[in-house]
PDB file of C-alpha atoms in Angstrom:
ATOM      1  CA  ILE A   1       1.868   0.620  -4.392  1.00  0.00           C
ATOM      2  CA  CYS A   2      -0.879   0.586  -6.996  1.00  0.00           C
ATOM      3  CA  GLN A   3      -0.039   2.974  -9.840  1.00  0.00           C
ATOM      4  CA  ASN A   4      -2.376   4.022 -12.627  1.00  0.00           C
ATOM      5  CA  GLY A   5      -0.712   6.533 -14.921  1.00  0.00           C
ATOM      6  CA  GLY A   6       0.337   9.555 -12.869  1.00  0.00           C
ATOM      7  CA  LYS A   7      -1.722   8.513  -9.845  1.00  0.00           C
ATOM      8  CA  VAL A   8      -1.359   6.097  -6.937  1.00  0.00           C
ATOM      9  CA  LEU A   9      -4.033   4.471  -4.809  1.00  0.00           C
ATOM     10  CA  ILE A  10      -3.985   5.607  -1.191  1.00  0.00           C
ATOM     11  CA  GLN A  11      -6.147   4.829   1.812  1.00  0.00           C
ATOM     12  CA  ARG A  12      -7.201   6.747   4.872  1.00  0.00           C
ATOM     13  CA  GLU A  13      -7.529   4.532   7.915  1.00  0.00           C
ATOM     14  CA  TYR A  14      -8.186   5.227  11.563  1.00  0.00           C
ATOM     15  CA  SER A  15      -5.194   4.200  13.714  1.00  0.00           C
ATOM     16  CA  TYR A  16      -6.218   3.318  17.264  1.00  0.00           C
ATOM     17  CA  PRO A  17      -2.760   3.692  18.913  1.00  0.00           C
ATOM     18  CA  VAL A  18      -2.323   7.282  17.696  1.00  0.00           C
ATOM     19  CA  ASP A  19      -6.062   8.102  17.687  1.00  0.00           C
ATOM     20  CA  ASP A  20      -5.869   9.684  14.259  1.00  0.00           C
ATOM     21  CA  ILE A  21      -6.653   8.984  10.626  1.00  0.00           C
ATOM     22  CA  LEU A  22      -3.484   8.173   8.685  1.00  0.00           C
ATOM     23  CA  TYR A  23      -2.733   7.747   5.007  1.00  0.00           C
ATOM     24  CA  GLN A  24      -1.341   4.437   3.795  1.00  0.00           C
ATOM     25  CA  PHE A  25      -0.939   2.241   0.754  1.00  0.00           C
ATOM     26  CA  PRO A  26      -3.108  -0.898   0.532  1.00  0.00           C
ATOM     27  CA  GLY A  27      -1.457  -3.900   2.134  1.00  0.00           C
ATOM     28  CA  GLY A  28      -1.605  -6.617   4.718  1.00  0.00           C
ATOM     29  CA  LYS A  29      -0.328  -9.926   5.990  1.00  0.00           C
ATOM     30  CA  ILE A  30       1.268 -12.540   3.751  1.00  0.00           C
ATOM     31  CA  GLU A  31      -0.626 -15.790   4.265  1.00  0.00           C
ATOM     32  CA  GLU A  32       1.217 -19.106   4.505  1.00  0.00           C
ATOM     33  CA  GLY A  33       2.301 -20.271   1.059  1.00  0.00           C
ATOM     34  CA  GLU A  34       1.868 -16.850  -0.587  1.00  0.00           C
ATOM     35  CA  THR A  35       4.564 -14.809  -2.264  1.00  0.00           C
ATOM     36  CA  PRO A  36       4.650 -11.057  -1.573  1.00  0.00           C
ATOM     37  CA  GLU A  37       3.184 -10.492  -5.050  1.00  0.00           C
ATOM     38  CA  GLN A  38       0.298 -12.922  -4.424  1.00  0.00           C
ATOM     39  CA  ALA A  39      -0.439 -11.303  -1.063  1.00  0.00           C
ATOM     40  CA  ALA A  40      -0.406  -7.844  -2.678  1.00  0.00           C
ATOM     41  CA  GLN A  41      -2.876  -9.012  -5.322  1.00  0.00           C
ATOM     42  CA  ARG A  42      -5.221 -10.500  -2.697  1.00  0.00           C
ATOM     43  CA  GLU A  43      -5.005  -7.505  -0.337  1.00  0.00           C
ATOM     44  CA  LEU A  44      -5.592  -5.005  -3.142  1.00  0.00           C
ATOM     45  CA  ALA A  45      -8.732  -6.884  -4.198  1.00  0.00           C
ATOM     46  CA  GLU A  46      -9.948  -7.279  -0.597  1.00  0.00           C
ATOM     47  CA  GLU A  47      -9.417  -3.646   0.355  1.00  0.00           C
ATOM     48  CA  SER A  48     -10.364  -1.825  -2.841  1.00  0.00           C
ATOM     49  CA  ASN A  49     -11.963  -4.242  -5.324  1.00  0.00           C
ATOM     50  CA  ILE A  50      -9.124  -3.451  -7.747  1.00  0.00           C
ATOM     51  CA  SER A  51      -6.610  -5.721  -9.429  1.00  0.00           C
ATOM     52  CA  ALA A  52      -3.731  -5.262 -11.832  1.00  0.00           C
ATOM     53  CA  LYS A  53      -2.023  -7.152 -14.631  1.00  0.00           C
ATOM     54  CA  ASP A  54       1.482  -6.831 -13.207  1.00  0.00           C
ATOM     55  CA  PHE A  55       2.744  -7.147  -9.631  1.00  0.00           C
ATOM     56  CA  GLN A  56       6.471  -6.569  -9.083  1.00  0.00           C
ATOM     57  CA  GLN A  57       8.280  -6.697  -5.746  1.00  0.00           C
ATOM     58  CA  ILE A  58      10.524  -3.624  -5.569  1.00  0.00           C
ATOM     59  CA  GLY A  59      12.052  -4.055  -2.115  1.00  0.00           C
ATOM     60  CA  TRP A  60      11.490  -4.672   1.570  1.00  0.00           C
ATOM     61  CA  PHE A  61      12.368  -3.239   4.971  1.00  0.00           C
ATOM     62  CA  TYR A  62      12.142  -4.374   8.594  1.00  0.00           C
ATOM     63  CA  ALA A  63       8.851  -3.508  10.283  1.00  0.00           C
ATOM     64  CA  ASP A  64      10.604  -2.640  13.565  1.00  0.00           C
ATOM     65  CA  ASN A  65      14.104  -4.073  13.813  1.00  0.00           C
ATOM     66  CA  ARG A  66      14.303  -3.354  17.567  1.00  0.00           C
ATOM     67  CA  ARG A  67      11.325  -5.569  18.368  1.00  0.00           C
ATOM     68  CA  THR A  68      10.881  -8.066  15.533  1.00  0.00           C
ATOM     69  CA  ASN A  69      12.514  -9.554  12.468  1.00  0.00           C
ATOM     70  CA  ALA A  70       9.285  -9.125  10.453  1.00  0.00           C
ATOM     71  CA  LYS A  71       9.765  -7.732   6.963  1.00  0.00           C
ATOM     72  CA  LEU A  72       7.440  -5.436   5.036  1.00  0.00           C
ATOM     73  CA  TYR A  73       7.574  -6.090   1.301  1.00  0.00           C
ATOM     74  CA  VAL A  74       6.841  -3.357  -1.211  1.00  0.00           C
ATOM     75  CA  VAL A  75       5.091  -4.462  -4.390  1.00  0.00           C
ATOM     76  CA  CYS A  76       4.200  -2.221  -7.318  1.00  0.00           C
ATOM     77  CA  ALA A  77       0.919  -2.989  -9.114  1.00  0.00           C
ATOM     78  CA  ARG A  78       0.412  -1.747 -12.678  1.00  0.00           C
ATOM     79  CA  GLY A  79      -2.167  -2.323 -15.401  1.00  0.00           C
ATOM     80  CA  VAL A  80      -5.087  -1.593 -13.098  1.00  0.00           C
ATOM     81  CA  PHE A  81      -8.622  -2.886 -13.622  1.00  0.00           C
ATOM     82  CA  ARG A  82     -11.721  -3.486 -11.505  1.00  0.00           C
ATOM     83  CA  ASP A  83     -11.903  -6.935  -9.950  1.00  0.00           C
ATOM     84  CA  ASN A  84     -15.018  -9.052  -9.517  1.00  0.00           C
ATOM     85  CA  TYR A  85     -13.881  -9.863  -5.983  1.00  0.00           C
ATOM     86  CA  SER A  86     -16.699  -9.570  -3.455  1.00  0.00           C
ATOM     87  CA  TYR A  87     -15.471  -6.574  -1.447  1.00  0.00           C
ATOM     88  CA  GLN A  88     -16.027  -7.200   2.272  1.00  0.00           C
ATOM     89  CA  PRO A  89     -14.169  -4.606   4.377  1.00  0.00           C
ATOM     90  CA  ASP A  90     -12.996  -5.655   7.823  1.00  0.00           C
ATOM     91  CA  GLU A  91     -15.433  -4.175  10.343  1.00  0.00           C
ATOM     92  CA  THR A  92     -12.536  -3.139  12.611  1.00  0.00           C
ATOM     93  CA  GLU A  93     -10.981  -1.054   9.835  1.00  0.00           C
ATOM     94  CA  PHE A  94     -12.163   2.333   8.680  1.00  0.00           C
ATOM     95  CA  ILE A  95     -10.851   2.564   5.155  1.00  0.00           C
ATOM     96  CA  SER A  96     -11.544   4.947   2.353  1.00  0.00           C
ATOM     97  CA  SER A  97      -9.549   4.601  -0.850  1.00  0.00           C
ATOM     98  CA  GLY A  98      -8.876   7.037  -3.635  1.00  0.00           C
ATOM     99  CA  TRP A  99      -6.536   7.918  -6.464  1.00  0.00           C
ATOM    100  CA  LEU A 100      -4.053  10.702  -5.787  1.00  0.00           C
ATOM    101  CA  GLU A 101      -1.795  12.502  -8.260  1.00  0.00           C
ATOM    102  CA  ILE A 102       1.850  11.614  -7.589  1.00  0.00           C
ATOM    103  CA  ASN A 103       2.863  15.294  -7.355  1.00  0.00           C
ATOM    104  CA  LYS A 104       0.101  15.873  -4.759  1.00  0.00           C
ATOM    105  CA  LEU A 105       1.357  12.892  -2.727  1.00  0.00           C
ATOM    106  CA  GLU A 106       4.874  14.320  -2.779  1.00  0.00           C
ATOM    107  CA  GLN A 107       3.528  17.709  -1.631  1.00  0.00           C
ATOM    108  CA  MET A 108       1.725  15.976   1.237  1.00  0.00           C
ATOM    109  CA  ILE A 109       4.970  14.238   2.242  1.00  0.00           C
ATOM    110  CA  SER A 110       6.868  17.554   2.146  1.00  0.00           C
ATOM    111  CA  ASN A 111       4.126  19.286   4.168  1.00  0.00           C
ATOM    112  CA  GLY A 112       4.144  16.635   6.904  1.00  0.00           C
ATOM    113  CA  GLN A 113       0.671  15.330   6.087  1.00  0.00           C
ATOM    114  CA  ILE A 114       2.023  11.804   5.506  1.00  0.00           C
ATOM    115  CA  VAL A 115       3.519  10.530   8.772  1.00  0.00           C
ATOM    116  CA  ASN A 116       3.142   6.754   8.448  1.00  0.00           C
ATOM    117  CA  TYR A 117       6.697   5.335   8.347  1.00  0.00           C
ATOM    118  CA  SER A 118       5.736   2.346   6.195  1.00  0.00           C
ATOM    119  CA  MET A 119       4.208   4.648   3.583  1.00  0.00           C
ATOM    120  CA  LEU A 120       7.265   6.919   3.617  1.00  0.00           C
ATOM    121  CA  ALA A 121       9.700   3.990   3.336  1.00  0.00           C
ATOM    122  CA  SER A 122       7.599   2.362   0.610  1.00  0.00           C
ATOM    123  CA  TRP A 123       7.537   5.597  -1.361  1.00  0.00           C
ATOM    124  CA  ALA A 124      11.325   5.951  -1.087  1.00  0.00           C
ATOM    125  CA  LEU A 125      11.731   2.424  -2.508  1.00  0.00           C
ATOM    126  CA  PHE A 126       9.204   3.153  -5.265  1.00  0.00           C
ATOM    127  CA  LYS A 127      11.003   6.340  -6.324  1.00  0.00           C
ATOM    128  CA  THR A 128      14.405   4.636  -6.552  1.00  0.00           C
ATOM    129  CA  ALA A 129      13.489   1.144  -7.809  1.00  0.00           C
ATOM    130  CA  PRO A 130      14.264   0.118 -11.365  1.00  0.00           C
ATOM    131  CA  MET A 131      10.999  -0.986 -12.967  1.00  0.00           C
ATOM    132  CA  GLU A 132      10.848  -3.901 -15.389  1.00  0.00           C
TER     133      GLU A 132
END
């Protein structure tokens, strides 16, 4: 979760299985040898050309405990700045990114506009995690 003051960075991405555009936080696969924080830094740069000074893991949850033991790690990024990373979006992904006021995000959750379980679980961890 990339936070900049009272805003967070969200993405809209087309989801093929549900044939709809869903909201999500930037993220992706942890490559071999990476920590969750390193993966978050790389994915944030790849997907949005943004970086941050501080990356802190705030929790994790199982992706789908009935089918896999894969974990999804939640990392908070703060101290945001533009990166010089050469932004090359994946051609199979339709992504648009933007900053959203935290109170607007919470309204969207309450109104049922946010239905992605990983975003909802990540937000719950963010809201309850002690920040260093």
